[in-house]
Coordinates of C-alpha atoms in Angstrom, one line a residue:
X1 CA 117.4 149.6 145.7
X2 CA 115.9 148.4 142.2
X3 CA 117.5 148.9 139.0
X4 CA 115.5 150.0 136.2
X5 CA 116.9 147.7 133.0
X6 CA 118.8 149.8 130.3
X7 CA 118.8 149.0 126.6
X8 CA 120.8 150.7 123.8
X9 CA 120.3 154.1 123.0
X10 CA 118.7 153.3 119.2
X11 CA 116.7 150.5 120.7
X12 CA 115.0 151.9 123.4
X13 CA 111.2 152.0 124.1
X14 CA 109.1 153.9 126.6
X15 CA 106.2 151.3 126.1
X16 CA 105.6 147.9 125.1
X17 CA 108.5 145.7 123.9
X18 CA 109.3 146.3 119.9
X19 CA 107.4 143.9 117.6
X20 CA 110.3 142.0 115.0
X21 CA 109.5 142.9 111.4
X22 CA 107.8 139.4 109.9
X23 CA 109.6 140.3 106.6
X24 CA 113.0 141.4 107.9
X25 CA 113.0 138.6 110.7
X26 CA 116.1 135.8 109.0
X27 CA 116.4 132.1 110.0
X28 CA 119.5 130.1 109.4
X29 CA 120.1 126.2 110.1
X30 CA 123.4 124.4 110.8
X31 CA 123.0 122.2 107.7
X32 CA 120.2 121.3 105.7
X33 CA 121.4 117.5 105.6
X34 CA 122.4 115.3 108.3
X35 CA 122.4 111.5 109.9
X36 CA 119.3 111.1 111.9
X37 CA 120.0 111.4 115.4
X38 CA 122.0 114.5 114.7
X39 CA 121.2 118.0 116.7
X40 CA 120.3 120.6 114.3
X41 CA 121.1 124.4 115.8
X42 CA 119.1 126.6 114.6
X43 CA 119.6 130.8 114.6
X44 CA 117.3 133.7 114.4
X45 CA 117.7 137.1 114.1
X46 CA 114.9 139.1 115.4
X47 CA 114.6 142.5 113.0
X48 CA 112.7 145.6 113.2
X49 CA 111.1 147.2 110.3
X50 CA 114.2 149.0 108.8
X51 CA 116.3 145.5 109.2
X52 CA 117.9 146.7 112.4
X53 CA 118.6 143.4 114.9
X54 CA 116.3 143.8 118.2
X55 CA 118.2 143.2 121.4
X56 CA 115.6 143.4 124.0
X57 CA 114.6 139.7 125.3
X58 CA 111.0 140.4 125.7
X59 CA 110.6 140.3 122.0
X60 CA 111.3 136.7 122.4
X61 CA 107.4 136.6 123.2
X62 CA 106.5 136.8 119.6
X63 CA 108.6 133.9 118.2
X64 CA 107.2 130.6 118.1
X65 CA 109.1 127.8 116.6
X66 CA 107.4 124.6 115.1
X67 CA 109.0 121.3 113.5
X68 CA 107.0 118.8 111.7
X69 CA 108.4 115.5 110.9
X70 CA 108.2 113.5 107.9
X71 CA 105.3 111.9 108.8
X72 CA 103.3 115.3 109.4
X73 CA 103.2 115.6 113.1
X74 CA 104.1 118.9 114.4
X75 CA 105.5 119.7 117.7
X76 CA 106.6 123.2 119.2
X77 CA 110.5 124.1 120.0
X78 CA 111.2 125.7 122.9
X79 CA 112.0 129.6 122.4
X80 CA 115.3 130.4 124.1
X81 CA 114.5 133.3 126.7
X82 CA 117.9 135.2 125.9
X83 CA 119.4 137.4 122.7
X84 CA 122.8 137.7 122.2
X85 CA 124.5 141.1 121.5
X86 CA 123.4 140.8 117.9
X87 CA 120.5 140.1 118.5
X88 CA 120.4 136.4 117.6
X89 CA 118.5 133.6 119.6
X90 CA 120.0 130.2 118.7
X91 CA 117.6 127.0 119.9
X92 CA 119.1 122.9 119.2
X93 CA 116.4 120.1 118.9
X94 CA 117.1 116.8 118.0
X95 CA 116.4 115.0 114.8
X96 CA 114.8 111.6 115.7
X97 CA 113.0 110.2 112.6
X98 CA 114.6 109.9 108.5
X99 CA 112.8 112.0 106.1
X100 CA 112.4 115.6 105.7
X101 CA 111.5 118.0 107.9
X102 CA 110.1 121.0 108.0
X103 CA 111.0 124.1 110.5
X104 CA 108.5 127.0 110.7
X105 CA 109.8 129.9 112.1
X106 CA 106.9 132.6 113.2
X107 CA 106.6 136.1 114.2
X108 CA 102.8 137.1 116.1
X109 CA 101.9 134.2 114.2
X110 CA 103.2 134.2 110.9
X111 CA 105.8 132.3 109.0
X112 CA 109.2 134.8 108.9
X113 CA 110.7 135.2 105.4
X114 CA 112.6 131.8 104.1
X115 CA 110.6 130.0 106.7
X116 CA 109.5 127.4 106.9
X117 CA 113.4 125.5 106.3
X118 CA 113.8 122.0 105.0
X119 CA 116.2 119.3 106.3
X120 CA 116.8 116.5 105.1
X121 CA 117.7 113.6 107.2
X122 CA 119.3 110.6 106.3
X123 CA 119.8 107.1 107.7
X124 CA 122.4 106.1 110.1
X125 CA 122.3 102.5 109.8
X126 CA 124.9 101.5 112.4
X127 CA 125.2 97.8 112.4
X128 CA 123.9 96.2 116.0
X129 CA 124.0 92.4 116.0
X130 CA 124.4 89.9 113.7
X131 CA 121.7 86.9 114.2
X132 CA 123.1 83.3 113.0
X133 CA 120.7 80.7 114.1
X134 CA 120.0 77.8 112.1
X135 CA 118.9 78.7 108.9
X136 CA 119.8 77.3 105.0
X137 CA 119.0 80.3 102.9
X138 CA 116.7 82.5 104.2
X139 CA 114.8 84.7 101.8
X140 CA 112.5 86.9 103.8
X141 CA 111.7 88.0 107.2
X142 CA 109.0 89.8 109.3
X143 CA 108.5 91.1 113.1
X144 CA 105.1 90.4 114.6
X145 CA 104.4 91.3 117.9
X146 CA 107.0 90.1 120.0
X147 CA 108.8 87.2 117.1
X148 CA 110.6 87.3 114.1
X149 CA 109.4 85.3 111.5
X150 CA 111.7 84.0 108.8
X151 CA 111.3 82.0 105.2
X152 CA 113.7 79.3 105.5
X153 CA 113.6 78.3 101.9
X154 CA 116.3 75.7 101.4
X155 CA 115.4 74.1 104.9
X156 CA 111.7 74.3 103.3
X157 CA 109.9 75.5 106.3
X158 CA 109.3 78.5 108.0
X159 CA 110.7 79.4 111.1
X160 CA 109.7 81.4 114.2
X161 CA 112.4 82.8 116.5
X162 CA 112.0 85.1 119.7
X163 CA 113.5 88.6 119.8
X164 CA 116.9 87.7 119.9
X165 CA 116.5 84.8 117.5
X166 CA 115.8 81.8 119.7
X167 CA 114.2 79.4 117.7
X168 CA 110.6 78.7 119.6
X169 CA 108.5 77.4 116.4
X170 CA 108.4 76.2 112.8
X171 CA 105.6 75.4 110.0
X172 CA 105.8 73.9 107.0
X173 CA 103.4 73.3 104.1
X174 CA 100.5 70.3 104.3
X175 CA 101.6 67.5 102.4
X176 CA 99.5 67.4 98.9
X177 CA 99.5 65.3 96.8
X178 CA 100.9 66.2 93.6
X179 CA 103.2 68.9 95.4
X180 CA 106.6 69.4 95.6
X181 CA 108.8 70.2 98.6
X182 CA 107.7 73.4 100.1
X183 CA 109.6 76.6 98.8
X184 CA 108.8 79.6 101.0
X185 CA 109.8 82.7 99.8
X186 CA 107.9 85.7 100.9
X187 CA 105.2 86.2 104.4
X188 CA 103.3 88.7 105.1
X189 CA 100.6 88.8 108.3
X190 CA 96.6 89.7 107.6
X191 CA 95.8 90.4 111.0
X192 CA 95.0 87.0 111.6
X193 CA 97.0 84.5 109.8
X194 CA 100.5 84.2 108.2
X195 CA 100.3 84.1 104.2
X196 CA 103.5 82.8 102.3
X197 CA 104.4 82.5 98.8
X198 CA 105.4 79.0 97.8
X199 CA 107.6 79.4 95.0
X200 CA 108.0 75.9 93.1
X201 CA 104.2 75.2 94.1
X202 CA 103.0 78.2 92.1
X203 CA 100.7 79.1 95.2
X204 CA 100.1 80.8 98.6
X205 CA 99.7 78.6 102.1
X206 CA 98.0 80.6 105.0
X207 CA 98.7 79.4 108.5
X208 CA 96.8 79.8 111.1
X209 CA 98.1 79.6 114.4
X210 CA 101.3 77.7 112.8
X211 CA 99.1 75.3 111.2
X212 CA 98.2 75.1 107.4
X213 CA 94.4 76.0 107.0
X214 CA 93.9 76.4 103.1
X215 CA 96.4 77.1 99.9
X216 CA 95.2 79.5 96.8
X217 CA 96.3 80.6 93.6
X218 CA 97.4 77.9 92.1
X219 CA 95.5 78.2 88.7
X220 CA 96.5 81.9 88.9
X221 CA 100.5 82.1 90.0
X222 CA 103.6 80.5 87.9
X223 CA 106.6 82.1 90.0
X224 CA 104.6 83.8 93.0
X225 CA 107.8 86.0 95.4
X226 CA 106.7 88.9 97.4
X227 CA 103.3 89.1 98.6
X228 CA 101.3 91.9 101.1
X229 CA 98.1 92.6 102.7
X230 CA 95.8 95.4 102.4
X231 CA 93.6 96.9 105.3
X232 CA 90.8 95.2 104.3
X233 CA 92.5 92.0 103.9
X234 CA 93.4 91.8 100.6
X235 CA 96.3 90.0 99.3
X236 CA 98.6 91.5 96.6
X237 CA 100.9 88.6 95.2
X238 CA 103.5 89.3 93.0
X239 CA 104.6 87.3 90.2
X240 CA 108.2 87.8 88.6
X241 CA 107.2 85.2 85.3
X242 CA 104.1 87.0 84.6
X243 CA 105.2 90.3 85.2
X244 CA 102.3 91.7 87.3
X245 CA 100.5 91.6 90.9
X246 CA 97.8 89.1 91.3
X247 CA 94.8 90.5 94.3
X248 CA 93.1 88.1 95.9
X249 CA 90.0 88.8 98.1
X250 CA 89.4 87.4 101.6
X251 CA 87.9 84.8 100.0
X252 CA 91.3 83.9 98.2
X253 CA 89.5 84.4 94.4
X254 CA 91.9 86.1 92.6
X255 CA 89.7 89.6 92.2
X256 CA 92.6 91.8 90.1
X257 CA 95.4 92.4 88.6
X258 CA 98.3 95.1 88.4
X259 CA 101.0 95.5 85.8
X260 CA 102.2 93.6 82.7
X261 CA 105.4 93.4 81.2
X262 CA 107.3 96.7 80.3
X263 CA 108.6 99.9 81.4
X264 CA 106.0 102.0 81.0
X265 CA 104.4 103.3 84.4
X266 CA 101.6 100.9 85.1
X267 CA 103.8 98.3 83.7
X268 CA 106.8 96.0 85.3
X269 CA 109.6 93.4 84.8
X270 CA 110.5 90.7 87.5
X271 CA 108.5 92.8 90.7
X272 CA 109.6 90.7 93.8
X273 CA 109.4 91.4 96.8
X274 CA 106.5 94.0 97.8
X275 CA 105.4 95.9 100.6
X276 CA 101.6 98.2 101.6
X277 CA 102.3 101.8 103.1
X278 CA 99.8 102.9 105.6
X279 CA 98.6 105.0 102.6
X280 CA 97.5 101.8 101.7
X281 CA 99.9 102.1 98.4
X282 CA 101.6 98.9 96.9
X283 CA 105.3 99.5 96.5
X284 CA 106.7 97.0 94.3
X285 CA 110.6 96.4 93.9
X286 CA 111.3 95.2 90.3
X287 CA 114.5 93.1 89.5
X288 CA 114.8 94.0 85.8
X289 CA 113.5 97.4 85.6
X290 CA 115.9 98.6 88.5
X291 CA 113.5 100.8 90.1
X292 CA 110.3 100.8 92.4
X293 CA 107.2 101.3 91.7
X294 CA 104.2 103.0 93.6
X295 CA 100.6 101.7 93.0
X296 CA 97.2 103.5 94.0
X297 CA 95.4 100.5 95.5
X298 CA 92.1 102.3 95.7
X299 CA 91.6 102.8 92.0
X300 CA 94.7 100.5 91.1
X301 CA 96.7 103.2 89.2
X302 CA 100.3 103.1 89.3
X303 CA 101.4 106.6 91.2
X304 CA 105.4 106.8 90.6
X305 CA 108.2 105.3 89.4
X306 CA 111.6 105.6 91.4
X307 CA 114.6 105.2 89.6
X308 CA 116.8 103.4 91.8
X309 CA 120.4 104.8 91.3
X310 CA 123.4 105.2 93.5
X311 CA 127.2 106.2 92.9
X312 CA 126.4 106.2 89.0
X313 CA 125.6 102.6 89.1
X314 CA 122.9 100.1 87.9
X315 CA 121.2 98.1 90.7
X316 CA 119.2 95.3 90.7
X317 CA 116.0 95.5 93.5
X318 CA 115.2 92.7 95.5
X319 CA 113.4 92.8 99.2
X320 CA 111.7 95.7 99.8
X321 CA 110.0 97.1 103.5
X322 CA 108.7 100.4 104.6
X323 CA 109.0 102.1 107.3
X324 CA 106.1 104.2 109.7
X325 CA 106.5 107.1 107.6
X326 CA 106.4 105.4 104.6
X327 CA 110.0 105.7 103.4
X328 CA 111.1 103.0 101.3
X329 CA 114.1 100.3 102.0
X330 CA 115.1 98.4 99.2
X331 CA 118.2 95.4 99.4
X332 CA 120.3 95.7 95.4
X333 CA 123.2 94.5 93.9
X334 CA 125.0 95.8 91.4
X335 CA 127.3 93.0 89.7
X336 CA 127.4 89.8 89.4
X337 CA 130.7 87.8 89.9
X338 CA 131.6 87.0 93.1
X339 CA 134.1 88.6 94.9
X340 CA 133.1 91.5 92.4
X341 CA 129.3 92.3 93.2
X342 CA 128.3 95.2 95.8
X343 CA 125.2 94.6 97.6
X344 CA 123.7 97.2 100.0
X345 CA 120.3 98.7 101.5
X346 CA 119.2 101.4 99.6
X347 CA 116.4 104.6 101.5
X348 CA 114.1 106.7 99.5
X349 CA 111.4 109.2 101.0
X350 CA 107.6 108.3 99.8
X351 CA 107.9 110.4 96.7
X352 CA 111.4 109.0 95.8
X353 CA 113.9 111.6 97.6
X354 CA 117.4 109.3 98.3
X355 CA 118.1 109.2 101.9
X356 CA 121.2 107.2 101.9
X357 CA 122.3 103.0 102.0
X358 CA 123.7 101.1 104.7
X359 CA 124.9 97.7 105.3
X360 CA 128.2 95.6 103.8
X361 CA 129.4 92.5 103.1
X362 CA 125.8 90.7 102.0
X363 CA 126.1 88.0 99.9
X364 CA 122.6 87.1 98.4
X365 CA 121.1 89.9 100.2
X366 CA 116.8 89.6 100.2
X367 CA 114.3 90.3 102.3
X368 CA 114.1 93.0 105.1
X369 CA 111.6 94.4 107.7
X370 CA 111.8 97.6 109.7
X371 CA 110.6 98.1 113.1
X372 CA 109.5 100.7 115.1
X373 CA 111.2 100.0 119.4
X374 CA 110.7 102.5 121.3
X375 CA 112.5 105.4 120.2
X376 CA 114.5 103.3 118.0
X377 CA 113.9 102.5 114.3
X378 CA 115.4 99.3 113.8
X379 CA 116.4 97.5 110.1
X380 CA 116.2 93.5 110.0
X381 CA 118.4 92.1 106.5
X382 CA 118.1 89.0 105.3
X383 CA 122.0 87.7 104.2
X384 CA 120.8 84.7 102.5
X385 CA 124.1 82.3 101.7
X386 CA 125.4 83.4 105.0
X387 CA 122.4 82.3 106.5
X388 CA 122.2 85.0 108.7
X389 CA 119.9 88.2 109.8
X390 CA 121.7 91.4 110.6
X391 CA 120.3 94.1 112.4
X392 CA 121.2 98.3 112.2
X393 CA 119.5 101.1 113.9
X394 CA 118.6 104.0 112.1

């Protein structure tokens, strides 16, 4: 014998399933902020025209659910196929990337009232491994392909470690005459060569294939420190004495220049280390102005200034990465004394949203790179008088 299903009295229909109300329909989230990796619930209440909850299941066919991520992907939630007695349809997904989020929450199509909801997710930064190989004073490091590159500074050479640190090259600078001892500081990769600033030289050695193949700049750069590459192979050298970015072509002529010293936007004090966006934006971290800066390289005008501020304090920027949504990791210190200074990493979205620090115990904390592992975003910091490389997942 076959049942016929049977729905409340006031919300019974001879025909087609009730339609939800677009502009009654409510959304609720568990929380609006949490640690990536987190699962966010989130509720609906299906509503009919006069704001009365609709029980019946089959209305479920009108509800679509859609996240996109901070990088602007969207992908589709699964609709639960069940209403509690109240109506409400609760569906979990979890968060997987740091940034904000957006859920849209539609009815036959269109976005429900409050919709679409905003969470923010911050960074985890759980500490994995610590890396200790032998190293005086590294200063910055990089992940291409399947090595880690490091600038060895005090050791004067740059070294080239496998994935789990293994040393398995080095390069150093071609003897010139008239030179000092090499003094790498920052590296960046072109898509065919390693470029790194050499500090005390006033220049920039590019290495292919490990080797030295040409050195440029020097009539250009006093203290050269960070240094990027654009798309189309540009290279964007900063300089903390002259208070600006030096661009050189693929040629290596020095074809531009950003900043100058002040406060103003458009302007810096002490930029050092540097990173390109795949918006192709310079971000520039700046030691003296305490903030960062974001530069239009296509017309090379300055975007944005970040204030970088944390637990009502004043910090100092140093190394600076970003991430494949473009949010922005810079290493500070506030203080100066030892035993007395706090160093940490510190996250902003690409417009300068704060999305939490990570990391402890740093003394002479500098460069960092993040990396993308599978499913994994993973943070390399370069602890420079502990001569070591520490790694957290996001």
């Amino acid at each position: 014998m076959r049942h016929a299903t049977v729905y409340p009295t006031k919300m019974s229909f001879p025909g087609a399933p009730p339609v939800p109300d677009v502009h009654k329909t409510t959304v609720g989230v568990s929380a609006t902020k949490l640690p990536v990796g987190s699962m966010l619930e989130i509720s609906i209440t299906l509503r009919g025209s006069r704001g009365n909850p609709i029980v019946v299941p089959q209305a479920l066919s009108t509800l679509d659910l859609v996240m996109e991520t901070p990088g602007g992907q969207t992908a589709n939630l699964v609709v639960p196929n069940q209403l509690s007695a109240s109506g409400i349809c609760v569906t979990r997904v979890s968060l997987k990337d740091i940034g904000h989020h957006k859920i849209h929450v539609k009815v036959c199509g269109s976005d429900v009232k409050h919709s679409p909801v905003s969470v923010l997710v911050w960074v985890r930064g759980n500490l994995v491994k610590t890396f200790k190989p032998c190293m005086n004073n590294p200063h910055d490091v990089m992940k291409h392909e399947n090595i880690f590159v490091v600038t060895d500074k005090d050791s004067n050479q740059v070294q080239v470690f496998d994935s789990i640190f293994r040393p398995v090259n080095r390069f150093a600078s071609p003897d010139m005459q008239g030179s000092g001892k090499f003094d790498p500081y920052g590296i960046a990769w072109t898509g065919k060569s390693f470029v790194v600033t050499d500090l005390a030289n006033h220049r920039v050695v590019e290495f292919s294939n490990f080797v030295p193949t040409q050195v440029f700049g020097q009539e250009t750069l006093h203290q050269p420190c960070g240094i990027a590459v654009a798309r189309n192979g540009d290279v964007y050298v900063s300089d903390c004495f002259k208070h600006c970015i030096f661009v050189f072509n693929q040629q290596r002529h020095c074809t531009g220049i950003l900043g100058g010293l002040g406060s103003a936007l458009g302007q810096m004090n002490t930029p050092w280390f540097i990173a390109m966006n795949s918006q192709q934006h310079l971000v520039v971290a700046e030691f003296k102005n305490r903030r960062i800066q974001v530069w239009n390289t296509h017309n090379n005008k300055a975007l944005r200034i970040i204030d970088v501020k944390h637990n009502g304090k004043k910090w100092d920027c140093r190394g600076l990465a970003v991430d494949h949504h473009d949010n922005i990791y810079v290493t500070v210190r506030c203080g100066f004394m030892p035993g007395f200074s706090v160093e940490t990493v510190l996250v902003y979205s690409p417009t300068g949203e704060f999305l939490g620090n990570f990391g402890e115990g740093f003394d002479y904390v500098r460069g960092l790179t993040v990396t993308q592992e599978g499913q994994k975003t993973m943070a390399y910091v370069v602890d420079g008088a502990n001569h070591r490389i520490m790694a957290y997942e996001m």
